[in-house]
Amino acid sequence: MIVSDLSFDVVVVGGGHAGTEAAAAAARVGARTALVTHAHATIGTMSCNPAIGGLGKGHLVREIDALDGLMGRVADQGGIQFRVLNRRKGPAVRGPRAQADRKLYAQAMQRAIDSQPNLFVIEGEADALIFADGRVTGLRLLDGRVIAAGAVVITTGTFLNGLIHIGDRQTPAGRMGEQPARGLSGSLAALGLTLGRLKTGTPPRLDGRTIDWASLEMQDGDSPPEPFSTLTRAITNRQVQCGITRTTPETHAVIRANIDRSAMYSGNIKSVGPRYCPSIEDKIVRFGEREGHQIFLEPEGLDDPTVYPNGISTSLPE
């Protein structure tokens, strides 16, 4: 869609989980809203683990749904395995979780954004905020276009001056294969804001066609699957199993022998990672007495052989 009138009540920068919710919420209450993203095709991309919810997170998806948000409904359209974690315990500590098909989830989110009245998608890279009289009045894109805005919401995720570490190799990127947003970082710094870094890790993916699934413990989803959204009548996607395996002492020995090549332990990364999602290096260093650490092998799609090995995020070299 070509948008000729570049004047909006709200401009949201970034089309990930936060950006899509912010843009849709603004549009729902009647604000003329623009969602600025590098490419329409990447709206709703699941950058790391293609899963929604889980312990400490699933209740947030339900709360978003109660506020007429998108994530619960989209997860129900893209989900290929649904489980309620901690089901044997009380309702307050249960965690609904869905493993999603990356492609189906992104397609469903793009349909939701495209069908939302008052919401316009603008492809481009945000380069700088525009100010007048001490308040933000718009956004300049890298190609020179200027978007007037009553408010700007920044939901750029890992893209602000993003840097990928693989061992001792560093690559500027927002995520693998996509350029970072350097200009907007500079614009924020020019305001006198202090910029810092957060760290998140991801594991190398596996080719499911090379895995001996018959030798693994297999994990089914709930039957019938329980939707996230109260508006979902039933889950219609084919449901899949996940495999469970463990690291071995031999694996741990390789990691210990190369720990100085990990970006986290070489000093290349000085930021703080997520508390409840330690890398495999962290697990070996902090819990060295354990003989193995659990790995969940999670399919990334119904027609995609890629498998996400949940439990071994790393910054070790290739």
Coordinates of C-alpha atoms in Angstrom, one line a residue:
M1 CA 0.0 0.0 0.0
I2 CA 1.3 3.5 -0.9
V3 CA 0.4 6.0 1.8
S4 CA 0.3 9.5 0.4
D5 CA -0.7 11.4 3.5
L6 CA 2.2 11.0 6.0
S7 CA 0.5 12.7 8.9
F8 CA -0.5 10.5 11.8
D9 CA -1.7 10.7 15.4
V10 CA 0.6 7.8 16.3
V11 CA 3.7 6.3 14.7
V12 CA 5.0 3.0 15.9
V13 CA 8.5 2.0 14.9
G14 CA 9.1 -1.8 14.6
G15 CA 6.7 -4.6 13.6
G16 CA 7.5 -7.3 16.2
H17 CA 5.4 -8.5 19.1
A18 CA 5.3 -5.1 20.9
G19 CA 5.0 -3.0 17.8
T20 CA 2.1 -4.9 16.3
E21 CA 0.2 -4.7 19.6
A22 CA 0.9 -1.0 20.1
A23 CA -0.1 -0.1 16.5
A24 CA -3.3 -2.1 16.6
A25 CA -4.2 -0.8 20.0
A26 CA -3.8 2.8 18.9
A27 CA -5.8 2.2 15.7
R28 CA -8.6 0.5 17.7
V29 CA -9.2 3.6 19.8
G30 CA -9.5 5.7 16.6
A31 CA -6.0 7.1 16.2
R32 CA -4.7 7.4 12.7
T33 CA -1.7 5.1 13.1
A34 CA 1.4 4.2 11.0
L35 CA 3.5 1.1 11.6
V36 CA 7.0 1.7 10.3
T37 CA 9.0 -1.4 9.5
H38 CA 11.8 -2.4 7.2
A39 CA 9.5 -4.8 5.2
H40 CA 5.9 -5.8 5.4
A41 CA 7.0 -9.4 4.9
T42 CA 8.8 -9.4 8.3
I43 CA 5.9 -8.2 10.4
G44 CA 5.2 -10.7 13.1
T45 CA 8.5 -12.5 12.5
M46 CA 9.4 -14.8 15.5
S47 CA 13.1 -13.9 15.8
C48 CA 14.2 -16.6 18.3
N49 CA 12.2 -19.5 19.7
P50 CA 8.9 -19.8 17.7
A51 CA 6.8 -20.2 20.9
I52 CA 4.3 -18.0 22.7
G53 CA 3.7 -18.0 26.5
G54 CA 5.1 -20.4 29.0
L55 CA 5.8 -20.0 32.7
G56 CA 5.7 -16.4 33.8
K57 CA 4.6 -15.4 30.3
G58 CA 1.5 -17.2 29.3
H59 CA -0.7 -15.2 31.7
L60 CA 0.5 -12.0 29.9
V61 CA -0.8 -13.3 26.6
R62 CA -4.2 -14.0 28.2
E63 CA -4.2 -10.5 29.6
I64 CA -3.4 -9.0 26.2
D65 CA -6.3 -11.0 24.8
A66 CA -8.6 -9.6 27.6
L67 CA -7.6 -6.2 26.4
D68 CA -8.6 -7.1 22.8
G69 CA -5.0 -7.6 21.7
L70 CA -3.7 -9.7 18.9
M71 CA -1.1 -12.1 20.2
G72 CA -3.5 -14.7 21.7
R73 CA -5.6 -15.0 18.5
V74 CA -2.6 -15.1 16.3
A75 CA -0.9 -17.7 18.4
D76 CA -4.1 -19.8 18.1
Q77 CA -3.9 -19.5 14.3
G78 CA -0.2 -20.4 14.2
G79 CA 0.1 -22.9 17.0
I80 CA 1.2 -26.5 16.3
Q81 CA 1.5 -27.7 19.9
F82 CA -0.3 -26.4 22.9
R83 CA 0.5 -27.3 26.5
V84 CA -0.5 -25.9 29.9
L85 CA 2.6 -26.1 32.0
N86 CA 2.4 -26.7 35.8
R87 CA -1.1 -28.1 35.2
R88 CA -0.9 -30.2 38.4
K89 CA -0.4 -27.0 40.5
G90 CA -2.8 -24.2 41.2
P91 CA -4.2 -21.9 38.6
A92 CA -2.0 -19.0 39.7
V93 CA 1.2 -20.7 38.6
R94 CA 0.1 -22.5 35.4
G95 CA 1.6 -21.3 32.2
P96 CA -0.2 -21.8 28.8
R97 CA 2.3 -22.3 26.0
A98 CA 2.1 -22.8 22.3
Q99 CA 4.8 -23.9 19.9
A100 CA 4.1 -22.0 16.7
D101 CA 4.7 -22.5 13.0
R102 CA 6.9 -19.4 12.1
K103 CA 5.3 -18.9 8.7
L104 CA 1.7 -19.4 9.9
Y105 CA 2.2 -17.0 12.9
A106 CA 3.7 -14.2 10.7
Q107 CA 1.0 -14.7 8.1
A108 CA -1.8 -14.5 10.7
M109 CA -0.2 -11.3 12.3
Q110 CA 0.1 -9.7 8.9
R111 CA -3.6 -10.4 8.1
A112 CA -4.6 -8.9 11.4
I113 CA -2.5 -5.7 10.8
D114 CA -3.7 -5.3 7.2
S115 CA -7.3 -5.7 8.2
Q116 CA -7.2 -3.2 11.0
P117 CA -9.0 0.1 10.2
N118 CA -7.0 3.3 10.8
L119 CA -3.7 1.4 10.6
F120 CA -1.2 2.0 7.7
V121 CA 2.1 0.1 7.1
I122 CA 5.0 2.2 5.9
E123 CA 8.1 0.3 4.7
G124 CA 11.3 2.1 5.5
E125 CA 14.0 2.5 8.2
A126 CA 13.5 5.1 10.9
D127 CA 16.6 7.4 11.0
A128 CA 15.8 10.2 13.4
L129 CA 13.2 11.7 15.6
I130 CA 12.0 15.2 14.8
F131 CA 11.4 17.7 17.6
A132 CA 9.8 21.1 17.9
D133 CA 9.3 23.2 21.1
G134 CA 10.6 20.4 23.3
R135 CA 8.3 17.6 22.0
V136 CA 8.4 15.0 19.3
T137 CA 6.6 16.0 16.2
G138 CA 7.6 13.3 13.8
L139 CA 10.0 10.8 12.3
R140 CA 12.5 11.0 9.5
L141 CA 13.2 7.9 7.4
L142 CA 16.5 6.9 6.0
D143 CA 15.2 7.6 2.4
G144 CA 14.4 11.2 3.4
R145 CA 10.6 10.9 3.9
V146 CA 9.2 12.8 6.9
I147 CA 6.3 11.4 8.9
A148 CA 4.4 13.9 11.1
A149 CA 3.2 12.4 14.3
G150 CA 1.5 13.4 17.5
A151 CA 3.3 10.6 19.3
V152 CA 6.1 8.1 18.4
V153 CA 6.3 4.7 20.0
I154 CA 9.7 2.9 19.6
T155 CA 9.5 -0.9 19.6
T156 CA 12.7 -1.7 17.8
G157 CA 13.6 -4.9 19.8
T158 CA 17.2 -5.9 18.9
F159 CA 17.6 -3.5 16.0
L160 CA 18.9 -0.4 17.7
N161 CA 22.6 -0.5 16.8
G162 CA 22.3 -4.3 17.0
L163 CA 25.3 -6.5 17.1
I164 CA 25.5 -10.3 16.7
H165 CA 28.3 -12.3 18.3
I166 CA 29.3 -15.7 17.1
G167 CA 32.3 -16.6 19.1
D168 CA 34.9 -13.9 18.5
R169 CA 33.2 -12.7 15.3
Q170 CA 30.9 -9.7 15.5
T171 CA 28.4 -8.7 12.8
P172 CA 26.3 -5.5 13.0
A173 CA 22.7 -6.7 12.5
G174 CA 19.2 -6.3 13.8
R175 CA 18.8 -10.1 13.5
M176 CA 20.5 -12.6 11.3
G177 CA 20.6 -11.2 7.7
E178 CA 19.0 -7.8 8.5
Q179 CA 20.7 -4.5 9.0
P180 CA 20.6 -2.7 12.4
A181 CA 19.0 0.7 12.9
R182 CA 22.1 2.9 13.5
G183 CA 20.5 6.3 12.8
L184 CA 17.8 6.1 15.4
S185 CA 20.3 5.1 18.1
G186 CA 22.3 8.2 17.3
S187 CA 19.1 10.3 17.4
L188 CA 18.3 9.1 20.9
A189 CA 21.9 9.6 22.1
A190 CA 21.8 13.1 20.7
L191 CA 18.9 13.8 23.1
G192 CA 21.3 13.1 26.0
L193 CA 19.7 9.7 26.7
T194 CA 22.1 7.0 28.1
L195 CA 22.2 4.0 25.8
G196 CA 23.0 0.5 27.1
R197 CA 22.9 -3.0 25.8
L198 CA 20.8 -6.1 26.7
K199 CA 22.0 -9.5 25.7
T200 CA 19.9 -12.4 24.3
G201 CA 21.2 -15.6 22.9
T202 CA 19.9 -18.2 20.5
P203 CA 21.0 -21.7 19.5
P204 CA 22.1 -23.0 16.1
R205 CA 19.2 -24.6 14.4
L206 CA 19.0 -28.3 13.5
D207 CA 17.8 -30.1 10.4
G208 CA 15.1 -32.4 11.6
R209 CA 15.7 -34.8 8.8
T210 CA 19.1 -35.7 10.4
I211 CA 17.6 -36.5 13.9
D212 CA 17.0 -40.0 15.0
W213 CA 13.5 -39.2 16.4
A214 CA 12.9 -42.9 17.3
S215 CA 15.6 -42.9 19.9
L216 CA 14.2 -39.9 21.7
E217 CA 11.5 -39.4 24.4
M218 CA 8.6 -37.7 22.6
Q219 CA 6.3 -35.1 24.1
D220 CA 2.7 -34.6 23.0
G221 CA 0.7 -31.5 23.4
D222 CA -2.5 -31.3 25.3
S223 CA -5.5 -33.0 23.8
P224 CA -7.7 -31.2 23.0
P225 CA -5.4 -28.1 22.7
E226 CA -6.5 -25.2 24.9
P227 CA -6.5 -21.9 23.0
F228 CA -5.0 -18.7 24.3
S229 CA -7.9 -16.5 23.2
T230 CA -11.5 -16.6 24.4
L231 CA -12.5 -15.7 20.9
T232 CA -11.0 -18.9 19.4
R233 CA -13.6 -21.7 19.0
A234 CA -11.1 -24.5 18.2
I235 CA -7.5 -25.1 17.2
T236 CA -7.5 -26.3 13.6
N237 CA -3.8 -26.8 12.7
R238 CA -2.3 -30.2 12.7
Q239 CA -0.5 -30.7 16.0
V240 CA 3.1 -32.0 16.3
Q241 CA 5.3 -33.7 18.9
C242 CA 8.5 -32.4 20.4
G243 CA 11.5 -34.5 21.2
I244 CA 13.5 -34.5 24.5
T245 CA 17.2 -35.3 24.8
R246 CA 20.1 -34.2 27.1
T247 CA 23.7 -32.9 26.8
T248 CA 26.4 -35.4 27.8
P249 CA 29.7 -35.2 29.7
E250 CA 31.5 -35.2 26.3
T251 CA 29.5 -32.2 25.3
H252 CA 30.4 -30.4 28.6
A253 CA 34.1 -31.2 28.0
V254 CA 34.0 -29.5 24.6
I255 CA 32.3 -26.5 26.0
R256 CA 34.8 -26.2 28.9
A257 CA 37.8 -26.5 26.5
N258 CA 36.4 -23.6 24.4
I259 CA 34.8 -21.5 27.0
D260 CA 37.3 -18.6 26.4
R261 CA 36.0 -18.5 22.8
S262 CA 32.4 -17.8 24.0
A263 CA 31.5 -14.1 23.5
M264 CA 30.1 -14.1 27.1
Y265 CA 33.3 -15.3 28.7
S266 CA 35.9 -13.7 26.4
G267 CA 34.8 -10.2 27.5
N268 CA 33.2 -9.2 24.2
I269 CA 29.8 -9.1 25.8
K270 CA 29.5 -7.1 28.9
S271 CA 25.7 -6.7 29.1
V272 CA 23.3 -8.7 31.2
G273 CA 21.4 -11.6 29.8
P274 CA 17.9 -12.8 30.7
R275 CA 17.8 -14.2 34.2
Y276 CA 15.8 -17.3 33.5
C277 CA 17.2 -18.2 30.1
P278 CA 20.9 -19.1 30.7
S279 CA 23.2 -20.1 27.8
I280 CA 24.6 -23.6 27.7
E281 CA 28.0 -22.1 28.7
D282 CA 26.3 -20.6 31.8
K283 CA 24.8 -23.9 32.7
I284 CA 28.1 -25.7 32.5
V285 CA 30.0 -23.1 34.5
R286 CA 27.3 -22.6 37.2
F287 CA 26.0 -26.2 37.4
G288 CA 29.1 -28.1 36.5
E289 CA 28.2 -31.0 38.7
R290 CA 25.3 -32.1 36.6
E291 CA 25.8 -34.9 34.1
G292 CA 23.4 -33.5 31.6
H293 CA 21.0 -30.6 30.8
Q294 CA 17.7 -31.1 29.1
I295 CA 17.1 -30.1 25.5
F296 CA 13.7 -29.8 23.9
L297 CA 13.7 -30.4 20.1
E298 CA 10.9 -28.2 18.8
P299 CA 9.8 -28.2 15.1
E300 CA 9.6 -24.7 13.7
G301 CA 6.9 -25.4 11.1
L302 CA 4.6 -28.0 9.7
D303 CA 6.4 -28.0 6.3
D304 CA 9.8 -26.8 7.5
P305 CA 12.4 -29.4 8.7
T306 CA 14.1 -26.8 10.9
V307 CA 14.2 -27.7 14.6
Y308 CA 14.8 -25.3 17.5
P309 CA 17.0 -27.0 20.2
N310 CA 15.5 -25.3 23.3
G311 CA 18.0 -25.2 26.1
I312 CA 21.4 -24.7 24.4
S313 CA 21.4 -21.0 23.5
T314 CA 25.1 -20.1 23.0
S315 CA 27.6 -17.5 21.8
L316 CA 30.3 -20.2 21.1
P317 CA 32.0 -20.1 17.7
E318 CA 30.9 -22.2 14.7

